[in-house]
mmCIF file of N, CA and C in Angstrom:
data_model
loop_
_atom_site.group_PDB
_atom_site.id
_atom_site.type_symbol
_atom_site.label_atom_id
_atom_site.label_comp_id
_atom_site.label_asym_id
_atom_site.label_seq_id
_atom_site.Cartn_x
_atom_site.Cartn_y
_atom_site.Cartn_z
ATOM 1 N N MET K 1 7.533 -82.728 59.052
ATOM 2 C CA MET K 1 8.365 -83.666 58.272
ATOM 3 C C MET K 1 9.872 -83.447 58.620
ATOM 4 N N LEU K 2 10.643 -84.569 58.543
ATOM 5 C CA LEU K 2 12.015 -84.434 58.742
ATOM 6 C C LEU K 2 12.689 -83.969 57.484
ATOM 7 N N GLN K 3 13.544 -82.996 57.574
ATOM 8 C CA GLN K 3 14.345 -82.571 56.457
ATOM 9 C C GLN K 3 15.473 -81.623 57.020
ATOM 10 N N PRO K 4 16.632 -81.596 56.363
ATOM 11 C CA PRO K 4 17.705 -80.739 56.843
ATOM 12 C C PRO K 4 17.353 -79.246 56.722
ATOM 13 N N LYS K 5 17.801 -78.487 57.643
ATOM 14 C CA LYS K 5 17.655 -77.053 57.542
ATOM 15 C C LYS K 5 18.491 -76.421 56.428
ATOM 16 N N ARG K 6 19.715 -77.019 56.244
ATOM 17 C CA ARG K 6 20.586 -76.429 55.264
ATOM 18 C C ARG K 6 21.437 -77.531 54.738
ATOM 19 N N THR K 7 21.642 -77.548 53.407
ATOM 20 C CA THR K 7 22.473 -78.546 52.808
ATOM 21 C C THR K 7 23.615 -77.940 52.003
ATOM 22 N N ARG K 8 24.587 -78.704 51.772
ATOM 23 C CA ARG K 8 25.767 -78.233 50.975
ATOM 24 C C ARG K 8 25.437 -78.081 49.576
ATOM 25 N N TYR K 9 24.700 -79.037 49.024
ATOM 26 C CA TYR K 9 24.267 -78.978 47.595
ATOM 27 C C TYR K 9 22.766 -79.104 47.542
ATOM 28 N N ARG K 10 22.154 -78.422 46.627
ATOM 29 C CA ARG K 10 20.724 -78.379 46.490
ATOM 30 C C ARG K 10 20.118 -79.675 45.861
ATOM 31 N N LYS K 11 20.859 -80.257 44.985
ATOM 32 C CA LYS K 11 20.385 -81.508 44.371
ATOM 33 C C LYS K 11 21.456 -82.582 44.420
ATOM 34 N N HIS K 12 20.916 -83.868 44.499
ATOM 35 C CA HIS K 12 21.883 -84.953 44.622
ATOM 36 C C HIS K 12 21.673 -85.933 43.436
ATOM 37 N N HIS K 13 22.642 -86.802 43.207
ATOM 38 C CA HIS K 13 22.424 -87.942 42.326
ATOM 39 C C HIS K 13 21.669 -88.947 43.094
ATOM 40 N N LYS K 14 21.223 -90.007 42.413
ATOM 41 C CA LYS K 14 20.459 -91.045 43.043
ATOM 42 C C LYS K 14 21.367 -91.896 43.929
ATOM 43 N N PRO K 15 20.932 -92.125 45.174
ATOM 44 C CA PRO K 15 21.723 -92.942 46.080
ATOM 45 C C PRO K 15 21.633 -94.434 45.669
ATOM 46 N N SER K 16 22.802 -95.124 45.924
ATOM 47 C CA SER K 16 22.763 -96.560 45.641
ATOM 48 C C SER K 16 23.172 -97.263 46.958
ATOM 49 N N SER K 17 22.408 -98.299 47.302
ATOM 50 C CA SER K 17 22.642 -99.040 48.491
ATOM 51 C C SER K 17 22.443 -100.526 48.160
ATOM 52 N N LYS K 18 23.300 -101.047 47.289
ATOM 53 C CA LYS K 18 23.181 -102.404 46.844
ATOM 54 C C LYS K 18 23.784 -103.423 47.725
ATOM 55 N N SER K 19 24.889 -103.041 48.379
ATOM 56 C CA SER K 19 25.553 -103.983 49.243
ATOM 57 C C SER K 19 25.068 -103.973 50.656
ATOM 58 N N PRO K 20 25.080 -105.153 51.358
ATOM 59 C CA PRO K 20 24.673 -105.186 52.797
ATOM 60 C C PRO K 20 25.584 -104.262 53.600
ATOM 61 N N VAL K 21 24.999 -103.662 54.629
ATOM 62 C CA VAL K 21 25.734 -102.747 55.470
ATOM 63 C C VAL K 21 26.121 -103.438 56.829
ATOM 64 N N SER K 22 27.205 -103.044 57.347
ATOM 65 C CA SER K 22 27.655 -103.684 58.599
ATOM 66 C C SER K 22 27.641 -102.746 59.773
ATOM 67 N N ASN K 23 27.770 -101.408 59.544
ATOM 68 C CA ASN K 23 27.838 -100.489 60.650
ATOM 69 C C ASN K 23 26.531 -100.207 61.279
ATOM 70 N N THR K 24 25.427 -100.365 60.607
ATOM 71 C CA THR K 24 24.084 -100.129 61.184
ATOM 72 C C THR K 24 23.220 -101.413 61.310
ATOM 73 N N SER K 25 23.817 -102.521 61.403
ATOM 74 C CA SER K 25 23.073 -103.785 61.356
ATOM 75 C C SER K 25 22.876 -104.278 62.819
ATOM 76 N N LYS K 26 23.334 -103.663 63.821
ATOM 77 C CA LYS K 26 23.268 -104.122 65.183
ATOM 78 C C LYS K 26 22.417 -103.056 65.991
ATOM 79 N N LEU K 27 21.673 -103.576 66.993
ATOM 80 C CA LEU K 27 20.966 -102.683 67.895
ATOM 81 C C LEU K 27 21.941 -101.957 68.801
ATOM 82 N N VAL K 28 21.831 -100.632 68.925
ATOM 83 C CA VAL K 28 22.738 -99.822 69.737
ATOM 84 C C VAL K 28 21.988 -99.250 70.950
ATOM 85 N N PHE K 29 20.816 -98.695 70.714
ATOM 86 C CA PHE K 29 20.090 -97.961 71.746
ATOM 87 C C PHE K 29 19.096 -98.807 72.534
ATOM 88 N N GLY K 30 18.232 -99.543 71.767
ATOM 89 C CA GLY K 30 17.068 -100.231 72.348
ATOM 90 C C GLY K 30 17.230 -101.753 72.400
ATOM 91 N N ASP K 31 16.182 -102.365 72.915
ATOM 92 C CA ASP K 31 16.150 -103.817 73.043
ATOM 93 C C ASP K 31 15.513 -104.491 71.833
ATOM 94 N N PHE K 32 14.613 -103.790 71.149
ATOM 95 C CA PHE K 32 13.873 -104.314 70.017
ATOM 96 C C PHE K 32 14.150 -103.384 68.862
ATOM 97 N N GLY K 33 13.979 -103.937 67.598
ATOM 98 C CA GLY K 33 14.213 -103.058 66.437
ATOM 99 C C GLY K 33 13.516 -103.583 65.171
ATOM 100 N N ILE K 34 13.505 -102.739 64.181
ATOM 101 C CA ILE K 34 13.023 -103.091 62.849
ATOM 102 C C ILE K 34 14.195 -102.999 61.877
ATOM 103 N N GLN K 35 14.447 -104.141 61.192
ATOM 104 C CA GLN K 35 15.579 -104.246 60.300
ATOM 105 C C GLN K 35 15.143 -104.436 58.891
ATOM 106 N N ALA K 36 15.712 -103.636 57.972
ATOM 107 C CA ALA K 36 15.381 -103.779 56.566
ATOM 108 C C ALA K 36 15.982 -105.036 55.963
ATOM 109 N N ILE K 37 15.213 -105.803 55.169
ATOM 110 C CA ILE K 37 15.701 -106.979 54.525
ATOM 111 C C ILE K 37 16.232 -106.636 53.149
ATOM 112 N N GLN K 38 15.488 -105.704 52.497
ATOM 113 C CA GLN K 38 15.841 -105.278 51.144
ATOM 114 C C GLN K 38 16.449 -103.887 51.137
ATOM 115 N N PRO K 39 17.314 -103.556 50.163
ATOM 116 C CA PRO K 39 17.762 -102.185 50.055
ATOM 117 C C PRO K 39 16.729 -101.270 49.439
ATOM 118 N N GLY K 40 16.820 -100.025 49.699
ATOM 119 C CA GLY K 40 15.891 -99.087 49.124
ATOM 120 C C GLY K 40 15.959 -97.714 49.768
ATOM 121 N N CYS K 41 14.992 -96.908 49.514
ATOM 122 C CA CYS K 41 14.915 -95.545 50.081
ATOM 123 C C CYS K 41 13.637 -95.404 50.890
ATOM 124 N N ILE K 42 13.788 -94.801 52.017
ATOM 125 C CA ILE K 42 12.571 -94.502 52.896
ATOM 126 C C ILE K 42 12.412 -93.049 52.951
ATOM 127 N N SER K 43 11.207 -92.571 52.548
ATOM 128 C CA SER K 43 10.985 -91.030 52.568
ATOM 129 C C SER K 43 10.650 -90.580 53.901
ATOM 130 N N ALA K 44 10.613 -89.267 54.111
ATOM 131 C CA ALA K 44 10.363 -88.608 55.360
ATOM 132 C C ALA K 44 8.909 -88.983 55.765
ATOM 133 N N ARG K 45 8.012 -89.045 54.787
ATOM 134 C CA ARG K 45 6.646 -89.399 55.102
ATOM 135 C C ARG K 45 6.499 -90.794 55.730
ATOM 136 N N HIS K 46 7.291 -91.725 55.172
ATOM 137 C CA HIS K 46 7.287 -93.070 55.675
ATOM 138 C C HIS K 46 7.828 -93.149 57.137
ATOM 139 N N LEU K 47 8.910 -92.422 57.396
ATOM 140 C CA LEU K 47 9.506 -92.377 58.697
ATOM 141 C C LEU K 47 8.547 -91.784 59.697
ATOM 142 N N GLU K 48 7.823 -90.739 59.327
ATOM 143 C CA GLU K 48 6.843 -90.118 60.258
ATOM 144 C C GLU K 48 5.650 -91.051 60.502
ATOM 145 N N ALA K 49 5.229 -91.742 59.468
ATOM 146 C CA ALA K 49 4.151 -92.719 59.650
ATOM 147 C C ALA K 49 4.532 -93.850 60.565
ATOM 148 N N VAL K 50 5.772 -94.341 60.455
ATOM 149 C CA VAL K 50 6.302 -95.367 61.320
ATOM 150 C C VAL K 50 6.398 -94.890 62.807
ATOM 151 N N ARG K 51 6.917 -93.718 62.937
ATOM 152 C CA ARG K 51 7.092 -93.161 64.303
ATOM 153 C C ARG K 51 5.750 -92.982 64.970
ATOM 154 N N ARG K 52 4.757 -92.511 64.184
ATOM 155 C CA ARG K 52 3.449 -92.268 64.792
ATOM 156 C C ARG K 52 2.744 -93.535 65.163
ATOM 157 N N VAL K 53 2.846 -94.567 64.334
ATOM 158 C CA VAL K 53 2.090 -95.848 64.603
ATOM 159 C C VAL K 53 2.787 -96.553 65.793
ATOM 160 N N CYS K 54 4.082 -96.453 65.882
ATOM 161 C CA CYS K 54 4.804 -97.119 67.026
ATOM 162 C C CYS K 54 4.513 -96.378 68.281
ATOM 163 N N THR K 55 4.417 -95.066 68.299
ATOM 164 C CA THR K 55 4.124 -94.307 69.486
ATOM 165 C C THR K 55 2.728 -94.561 69.955
ATOM 166 N N ARG K 56 1.819 -94.683 68.988
ATOM 167 C CA ARG K 56 0.406 -94.999 69.352
ATOM 168 C C ARG K 56 0.248 -96.348 69.968
ATOM 169 N N LEU K 57 0.859 -97.327 69.366
ATOM 170 C CA LEU K 57 0.665 -98.705 69.839
ATOM 171 C C LEU K 57 1.401 -98.934 71.209
ATOM 172 N N CYS K 58 2.523 -98.196 71.431
ATOM 173 C CA CYS K 58 3.222 -98.390 72.686
ATOM 174 C C CYS K 58 2.624 -97.565 73.749
ATOM 175 N N LYS K 59 1.599 -96.788 73.462
ATOM 176 C CA LYS K 59 0.894 -95.872 74.429
ATOM 177 C C LYS K 59 1.852 -94.992 75.182
ATOM 178 N N ARG K 60 2.841 -94.525 74.470
ATOM 179 C CA ARG K 60 3.913 -93.626 74.996
ATOM 180 C C ARG K 60 4.644 -94.167 76.158
ATOM 181 N N GLN K 61 4.746 -95.525 76.295
ATOM 182 C CA GLN K 61 5.588 -96.102 77.272
ATOM 183 C C GLN K 61 6.887 -96.510 76.579
ATOM 184 N N GLY K 62 7.965 -96.422 77.332
ATOM 185 C CA GLY K 62 9.250 -96.771 76.649
ATOM 186 C C GLY K 62 9.828 -95.591 75.862
ATOM 187 N N LYS K 63 10.779 -95.972 74.997
ATOM 188 C CA LYS K 63 11.513 -94.973 74.214
ATOM 189 C C LYS K 63 11.583 -95.508 72.794
ATOM 190 N N ILE K 64 11.565 -94.655 71.842
ATOM 191 C CA ILE K 64 11.700 -95.010 70.391
ATOM 192 C C ILE K 64 12.814 -94.162 69.765
ATOM 193 N N TRP K 65 13.692 -94.830 69.118
ATOM 194 C CA TRP K 65 14.827 -94.085 68.366
ATOM 195 C C TRP K 65 14.657 -94.411 66.891
ATOM 196 N N LEU K 66 14.657 -93.330 66.114
ATOM 197 C CA LEU K 66 14.720 -93.447 64.604
ATOM 198 C C LEU K 66 16.231 -93.487 64.238
ATOM 199 N N ARG K 67 16.651 -94.472 63.572
ATOM 200 C CA ARG K 67 18.124 -94.643 63.239
ATOM 201 C C ARG K 67 18.416 -94.008 61.866
ATOM 202 N N LEU K 68 17.365 -93.501 61.128
ATOM 203 C CA LEU K 68 17.567 -92.932 59.818
ATOM 204 C C LEU K 68 17.150 -91.458 59.820
ATOM 205 N N TYR K 69 17.763 -90.728 59.025
ATOM 206 C CA TYR K 69 17.385 -89.321 58.825
ATOM 207 C C TYR K 69 17.377 -89.063 57.367
ATOM 208 N N PRO K 70 16.202 -88.501 56.883
ATOM 209 C CA PRO K 70 16.104 -88.211 55.375
ATOM 210 C C PRO K 70 16.922 -86.942 55.021
ATOM 211 N N ASP K 71 18.166 -87.192 54.577
ATOM 212 C CA ASP K 71 18.985 -86.027 54.194
ATOM 213 C C ASP K 71 19.371 -86.061 52.716
ATOM 214 N N TRP K 72 18.682 -86.820 51.946
ATOM 215 C CA TRP K 72 18.944 -86.965 50.510
ATOM 216 C C TRP K 72 17.730 -86.432 49.750
ATOM 217 N N VAL K 73 17.925 -85.473 48.847
ATOM 218 C CA VAL K 73 16.795 -84.889 48.196
ATOM 219 C C VAL K 73 16.542 -85.638 46.851
ATOM 220 N N VAL K 74 15.264 -85.843 46.541
ATOM 221 C CA VAL K 74 14.839 -86.411 45.293
ATOM 222 C C VAL K 74 14.139 -85.305 44.482
ATOM 223 N N THR K 75 14.536 -85.167 43.248
ATOM 224 C CA THR K 75 13.970 -84.163 42.338
ATOM 225 C C THR K 75 12.977 -84.730 41.449
ATOM 226 N N ARG K 76 12.013 -83.882 40.978
ATOM 227 C CA ARG K 76 11.055 -84.332 39.970
ATOM 228 C C ARG K 76 10.849 -83.215 38.984
ATOM 229 N N LYS K 77 10.744 -83.619 37.716
ATOM 230 C CA LYS K 77 10.422 -82.633 36.688
ATOM 231 C C LYS K 77 8.888 -82.690 36.500
ATOM 232 N N SER K 78 8.319 -81.664 36.087
ATOM 233 C CA SER K 78 6.841 -81.638 35.895
ATOM 234 C C SER K 78 6.394 -82.566 34.753
ATOM 235 N N ALA K 79 5.218 -83.068 34.822
ATOM 236 C CA ALA K 79 4.716 -83.961 33.903
ATOM 237 C C ALA K 79 4.642 -83.286 32.497
ATOM 238 N N GLU K 80 4.746 -84.042 31.463
ATOM 239 C CA GLU K 80 4.692 -83.565 30.097
ATOM 240 C C GLU K 80 5.625 -82.468 29.797
ATOM 241 N N SER K 81 6.838 -82.434 30.385
ATOM 242 C CA SER K 81 7.843 -81.387 30.076
ATOM 243 C C SER K 81 8.804 -82.068 29.120
ATOM 244 N N ARG K 82 9.307 -81.242 28.233
ATOM 245 C CA ARG K 82 10.230 -81.737 27.160
ATOM 246 C C ARG K 82 11.571 -82.092 27.837
ATOM 247 N N MET K 83 12.325 -82.891 27.085
ATOM 248 C CA MET K 83 13.652 -83.313 27.488
ATOM 249 C C MET K 83 14.623 -82.121 27.604
ATOM 250 N N GLY K 84 15.585 -82.270 28.404
ATOM 251 C CA GLY K 84 16.581 -81.242 28.590
ATOM 252 C C GLY K 84 16.164 -80.151 29.638
ATOM 253 N N LYS K 85 16.795 -79.018 29.540
ATOM 254 C CA LYS K 85 16.558 -77.909 30.439
ATOM 255 C C LYS K 85 16.842 -78.276 31.912
ATOM 256 N N GLY K 86 17.810 -79.131 32.190
ATOM 257 C CA GLY K 86 18.313 -79.336 33.523
ATOM 258 C C GLY K 86 17.493 -80.259 34.387
ATOM 259 N N LYS K 87 17.914 -80.418 35.576
ATOM 260 C CA LYS K 87 17.296 -81.315 36.518
ATOM 261 C C LYS K 87 16.107 -80.708 37.110
ATOM 262 N N GLY K 88 15.182 -81.496 37.621
ATOM 263 C CA GLY K 88 13.929 -80.928 38.186
ATOM 264 C C GLY K 88 14.150 -80.322 39.564
ATOM 265 N N ALA K 89 13.022 -79.759 40.040
ATOM 266 C CA ALA K 89 13.010 -79.111 41.350
ATOM 267 C C ALA K 89 12.984 -80.164 42.479
ATOM 268 N N PRO K 90 13.488 -79.793 43.620
ATOM 269 C CA PRO K 90 13.406 -80.738 44.759
ATOM 270 C C PRO K 90 11.959 -81.106 45.129
ATOM 271 N N ALA K 91 11.663 -82.396 45.256
ATOM 272 C CA ALA K 91 10.321 -82.824 45.537
ATOM 273 C C ALA K 91 10.149 -83.354 46.965
ATOM 274 N N PHE K 92 11.023 -84.254 47.400
ATOM 275 C CA PHE K 92 10.906 -84.784 48.757
ATOM 276 C C PHE K 92 12.242 -85.260 49.184
ATOM 277 N N TRP K 93 12.363 -85.668 50.440
ATOM 278 C CA TRP K 93 13.565 -86.074 51.111
ATOM 279 C C TRP K 93 13.507 -87.549 51.415
ATOM 280 N N VAL K 94 14.619 -88.290 51.167
ATOM 281 C CA VAL K 94 14.687 -89.737 51.431
ATOM 282 C C VAL K 94 15.877 -90.068 52.253
ATOM 283 N N SER K 95 15.879 -91.279 52.809
ATOM 284 C CA SER K 95 17.066 -91.774 53.464
ATOM 285 C C SER K 95 17.363 -93.140 52.877
ATOM 286 N N PRO K 96 18.517 -93.334 52.187
ATOM 287 C CA PRO K 96 18.851 -94.635 51.677
ATOM 288 C C PRO K 96 19.172 -95.598 52.783
ATOM 289 N N VAL K 97 18.622 -96.863 52.627
ATOM 290 C CA VAL K 97 18.929 -97.856 53.669
ATOM 291 C C VAL K 97 19.379 -99.117 52.902
ATOM 292 N N ALA K 98 20.456 -99.731 53.386
ATOM 293 C CA ALA K 98 20.940 -100.945 52.763
ATOM 294 C C ALA K 98 20.305 -102.113 53.374
ATOM 295 N N ALA K 99 20.411 -103.304 52.775
ATOM 296 C CA ALA K 99 19.880 -104.512 53.314
ATOM 297 C C ALA K 99 20.552 -104.843 54.654
ATOM 298 N N GLY K 100 19.806 -105.096 55.715
ATOM 299 C CA GLY K 100 20.335 -105.357 56.982
ATOM 300 C C GLY K 100 20.463 -104.163 57.919
ATOM 301 N N GLY K 101 20.062 -102.958 57.421
ATOM 302 C CA GLY K 101 20.191 -101.737 58.262
ATOM 303 C C GLY K 101 18.987 -101.668 59.233
ATOM 304 N N ILE K 102 19.339 -101.150 60.407
ATOM 305 C CA ILE K 102 18.326 -100.938 61.426
ATOM 306 C C ILE K 102 17.572 -99.653 61.147
ATOM 307 N N ILE K 103 16.230 -99.659 61.121
ATOM 308 C CA ILE K 103 15.428 -98.474 60.788
ATOM 309 C C ILE K 103 14.987 -97.823 62.066
ATOM 310 N N LEU K 104 14.575 -98.555 63.097
ATOM 311 C CA LEU K 104 13.984 -98.016 64.313
ATOM 312 C C LEU K 104 14.316 -98.942 65.445
ATOM 313 N N GLU K 105 14.490 -98.342 66.618
ATOM 314 C CA GLU K 105 14.775 -99.099 67.826
ATOM 315 C C GLU K 105 13.764 -98.748 68.965
ATOM 316 N N MET K 106 13.425 -99.710 69.805
ATOM 317 C CA MET K 106 12.479 -99.493 70.829
ATOM 318 C C MET K 106 13.031 -100.159 72.133
ATOM 319 N N SER K 107 12.643 -99.641 73.304
ATOM 320 C CA SER K 107 12.902 -100.268 74.579
ATOM 321 C C SER K 107 11.976 -99.798 75.606
ATOM 322 N N GLY K 108 11.917 -100.463 76.754
ATOM 323 C CA GLY K 108 11.041 -100.048 77.829
ATOM 324 C C GLY K 108 9.640 -100.478 77.710
ATOM 325 N N MET K 109 9.429 -101.604 76.967
ATOM 326 C CA MET K 109 7.965 -102.101 76.746
ATOM 327 C C MET K 109 8.035 -103.630 76.641
ATOM 328 N N PRO K 110 6.937 -104.287 76.863
ATOM 329 C CA PRO K 110 6.915 -105.756 76.764
ATOM 330 C C PRO K 110 7.196 -106.158 75.333
ATOM 331 N N LEU K 111 7.571 -107.396 75.150
ATOM 332 C CA LEU K 111 7.975 -107.971 73.852
ATOM 333 C C LEU K 111 6.739 -108.052 72.957
ATOM 334 N N GLU K 112 5.526 -108.378 73.458
ATOM 335 C CA GLU K 112 4.350 -108.446 72.642
ATOM 336 C C GLU K 112 4.009 -107.073 72.053
ATOM 337 N N THR K 113 4.098 -106.023 72.885
ATOM 338 C CA THR K 113 3.810 -104.703 72.425
ATOM 339 C C THR K 113 4.812 -104.290 71.301
ATOM 340 N N ALA K 114 6.052 -104.563 71.493
ATOM 341 C CA ALA K 114 7.063 -104.206 70.499
ATOM 342 C C ALA K 114 6.826 -104.966 69.250
ATOM 343 N N LYS K 115 6.435 -106.234 69.308
ATOM 344 C CA LYS K 115 6.167 -107.021 68.130
ATOM 345 C C LYS K 115 4.948 -106.455 67.359
ATOM 346 N N ALA K 116 3.900 -106.071 68.074
ATOM 347 C CA ALA K 116 2.705 -105.545 67.407
ATOM 348 C C ALA K 116 3.043 -104.218 66.774
ATOM 349 N N ALA K 117 3.869 -103.369 67.438
ATOM 350 C CA ALA K 117 4.251 -102.125 66.826
ATOM 351 C C ALA K 117 5.090 -102.320 65.542
ATOM 352 N N ALA K 118 5.986 -103.294 65.593
ATOM 353 C CA ALA K 118 6.873 -103.584 64.483
ATOM 354 C C ALA K 118 6.016 -104.157 63.272
ATOM 355 N N ARG K 119 4.984 -104.923 63.586
ATOM 356 C CA ARG K 119 4.137 -105.448 62.494
ATOM 357 C C ARG K 119 3.329 -104.354 61.851
ATOM 358 N N MET K 120 2.777 -103.387 62.673
ATOM 359 C CA MET K 120 2.090 -102.281 62.097
ATOM 360 C C MET K 120 3.012 -101.363 61.339
ATOM 361 N N ALA K 121 4.250 -101.172 61.797
ATOM 362 C CA ALA K 121 5.199 -100.316 61.115
ATOM 363 C C ALA K 121 5.597 -100.973 59.770
ATOM 364 N N ASN K 122 5.572 -102.294 59.686
ATOM 365 C CA ASN K 122 5.947 -102.927 58.477
ATOM 366 C C ASN K 122 4.982 -102.612 57.318
ATOM 367 N N TYR K 123 3.731 -102.423 57.676
ATOM 368 C CA TYR K 123 2.717 -102.087 56.693
ATOM 369 C C TYR K 123 2.998 -100.691 56.103
ATOM 370 N N LYS K 124 3.613 -99.816 56.893
ATOM 371 C CA LYS K 124 3.830 -98.443 56.425
ATOM 372 C C LYS K 124 5.109 -98.274 55.582
ATOM 373 N N LEU K 125 5.962 -99.249 55.623
ATOM 374 C CA LEU K 125 7.254 -99.151 54.931
ATOM 375 C C LEU K 125 7.262 -99.702 53.520
ATOM 376 N N PRO K 126 8.008 -99.129 52.620
ATOM 377 C CA PRO K 126 8.007 -99.546 51.208
ATOM 378 C C PRO K 126 8.916 -100.798 50.951
ATOM 379 N N MET K 127 9.449 -101.359 51.934
ATOM 380 C CA MET K 127 10.333 -102.524 51.714
ATOM 381 C C MET K 127 10.069 -103.582 52.813
ATOM 382 N N ALA K 128 10.568 -104.813 52.573
ATOM 383 C CA ALA K 128 10.385 -105.873 53.545
ATOM 384 C C ALA K 128 11.222 -105.633 54.765
ATOM 385 N N THR K 129 10.708 -105.829 55.940
ATOM 386 C CA THR K 129 11.492 -105.688 57.225
ATOM 387 C C THR K 129 11.246 -106.918 58.082
ATOM 388 N N ARG K 130 12.021 -106.997 59.167
ATOM 389 C CA ARG K 130 11.837 -107.994 60.125
ATOM 390 C C ARG K 130 12.046 -107.438 61.525
ATOM 391 N N PHE K 131 11.465 -108.082 62.519
ATOM 392 C CA PHE K 131 11.621 -107.726 63.941
ATOM 393 C C PHE K 131 12.823 -108.413 64.563
ATOM 394 N N VAL K 132 13.652 -107.593 65.146
ATOM 395 C CA VAL K 132 14.906 -108.158 65.776
ATOM 396 C C VAL K 132 14.986 -107.743 67.235
ATOM 397 N N THR K 133 15.621 -108.541 68.040
ATOM 398 C CA THR K 133 15.858 -108.232 69.424
ATOM 399 C C THR K 133 17.381 -108.258 69.668
ATOM 400 N N ARG K 134 17.731 -107.945 70.882
ATOM 401 C CA ARG K 134 19.182 -108.006 71.264
ATOM 402 C C ARG K 134 19.795 -109.350 71.105
ATOM 403 N N SER K 135 18.988 -110.392 71.356
ATOM 404 C CA SER K 135 19.503 -111.698 71.293
ATOM 405 C C SER K 135 19.533 -112.243 69.882
ATOM 406 N N GLY K 136 18.748 -111.671 68.970
ATOM 407 C CA GLY K 136 18.698 -112.055 67.560
ATOM 408 C C GLY K 136 17.403 -111.830 66.932
ATOM 409 N N VAL K 137 17.104 -112.476 65.816
ATOM 410 C CA VAL K 137 15.802 -112.288 65.137
ATOM 411 C C VAL K 137 14.774 -113.054 65.910
ATOM 412 N N ALA K 138 13.633 -112.345 66.151
ATOM 413 C CA ALA K 138 12.504 -112.981 66.878
ATOM 414 C C ALA K 138 11.282 -112.794 66.034
ATOM 415 N N GLY K 139 10.577 -113.855 65.763
ATOM 416 C CA GLY K 139 9.297 -113.840 65.042
ATOM 417 C C GLY K 139 9.379 -113.278 63.731
#
C-alpha cells in the first residue's frame, strides 16, 4: 500500500475539497486520463485497485502515472468507546481530490484499450469519474 514513510504530524484534521481545482485538471504526462467529477477522498486501497486493474487490462503496454498520493491519515476510534479521551488511532491513508482533478494518466496504448481500462477503474473508485483525452472529454 502507498503511505508516507514519515510525516510531520501523526494525525490530521479532515480534508476539505469543496471547490473545483485548476492546477491538476489538465493531462500532463499521458494521452488519456481519469478525471474526478465529484470531490472526495480516495484511499490507498482504491488507488492500488485502480493501478492493478489498469495494468492488467493494458497488458503492461504503455505507461501509467498515478497523479495522487495518499498522504493524509484518517483516524478511527474503537466501536462502543465512550466520548472523550482524545482522537482515535490512525486507521488508513487517503488522498483528497477535488472535482475536476486528474486521478490517473495513461499513454502508449490504443484508445479502445484505455477506455476499457478507465471503465473498469471507475468501478473501483468511490466517486464518479470520466475518461478524458488530450483533445478533451471522450466517451
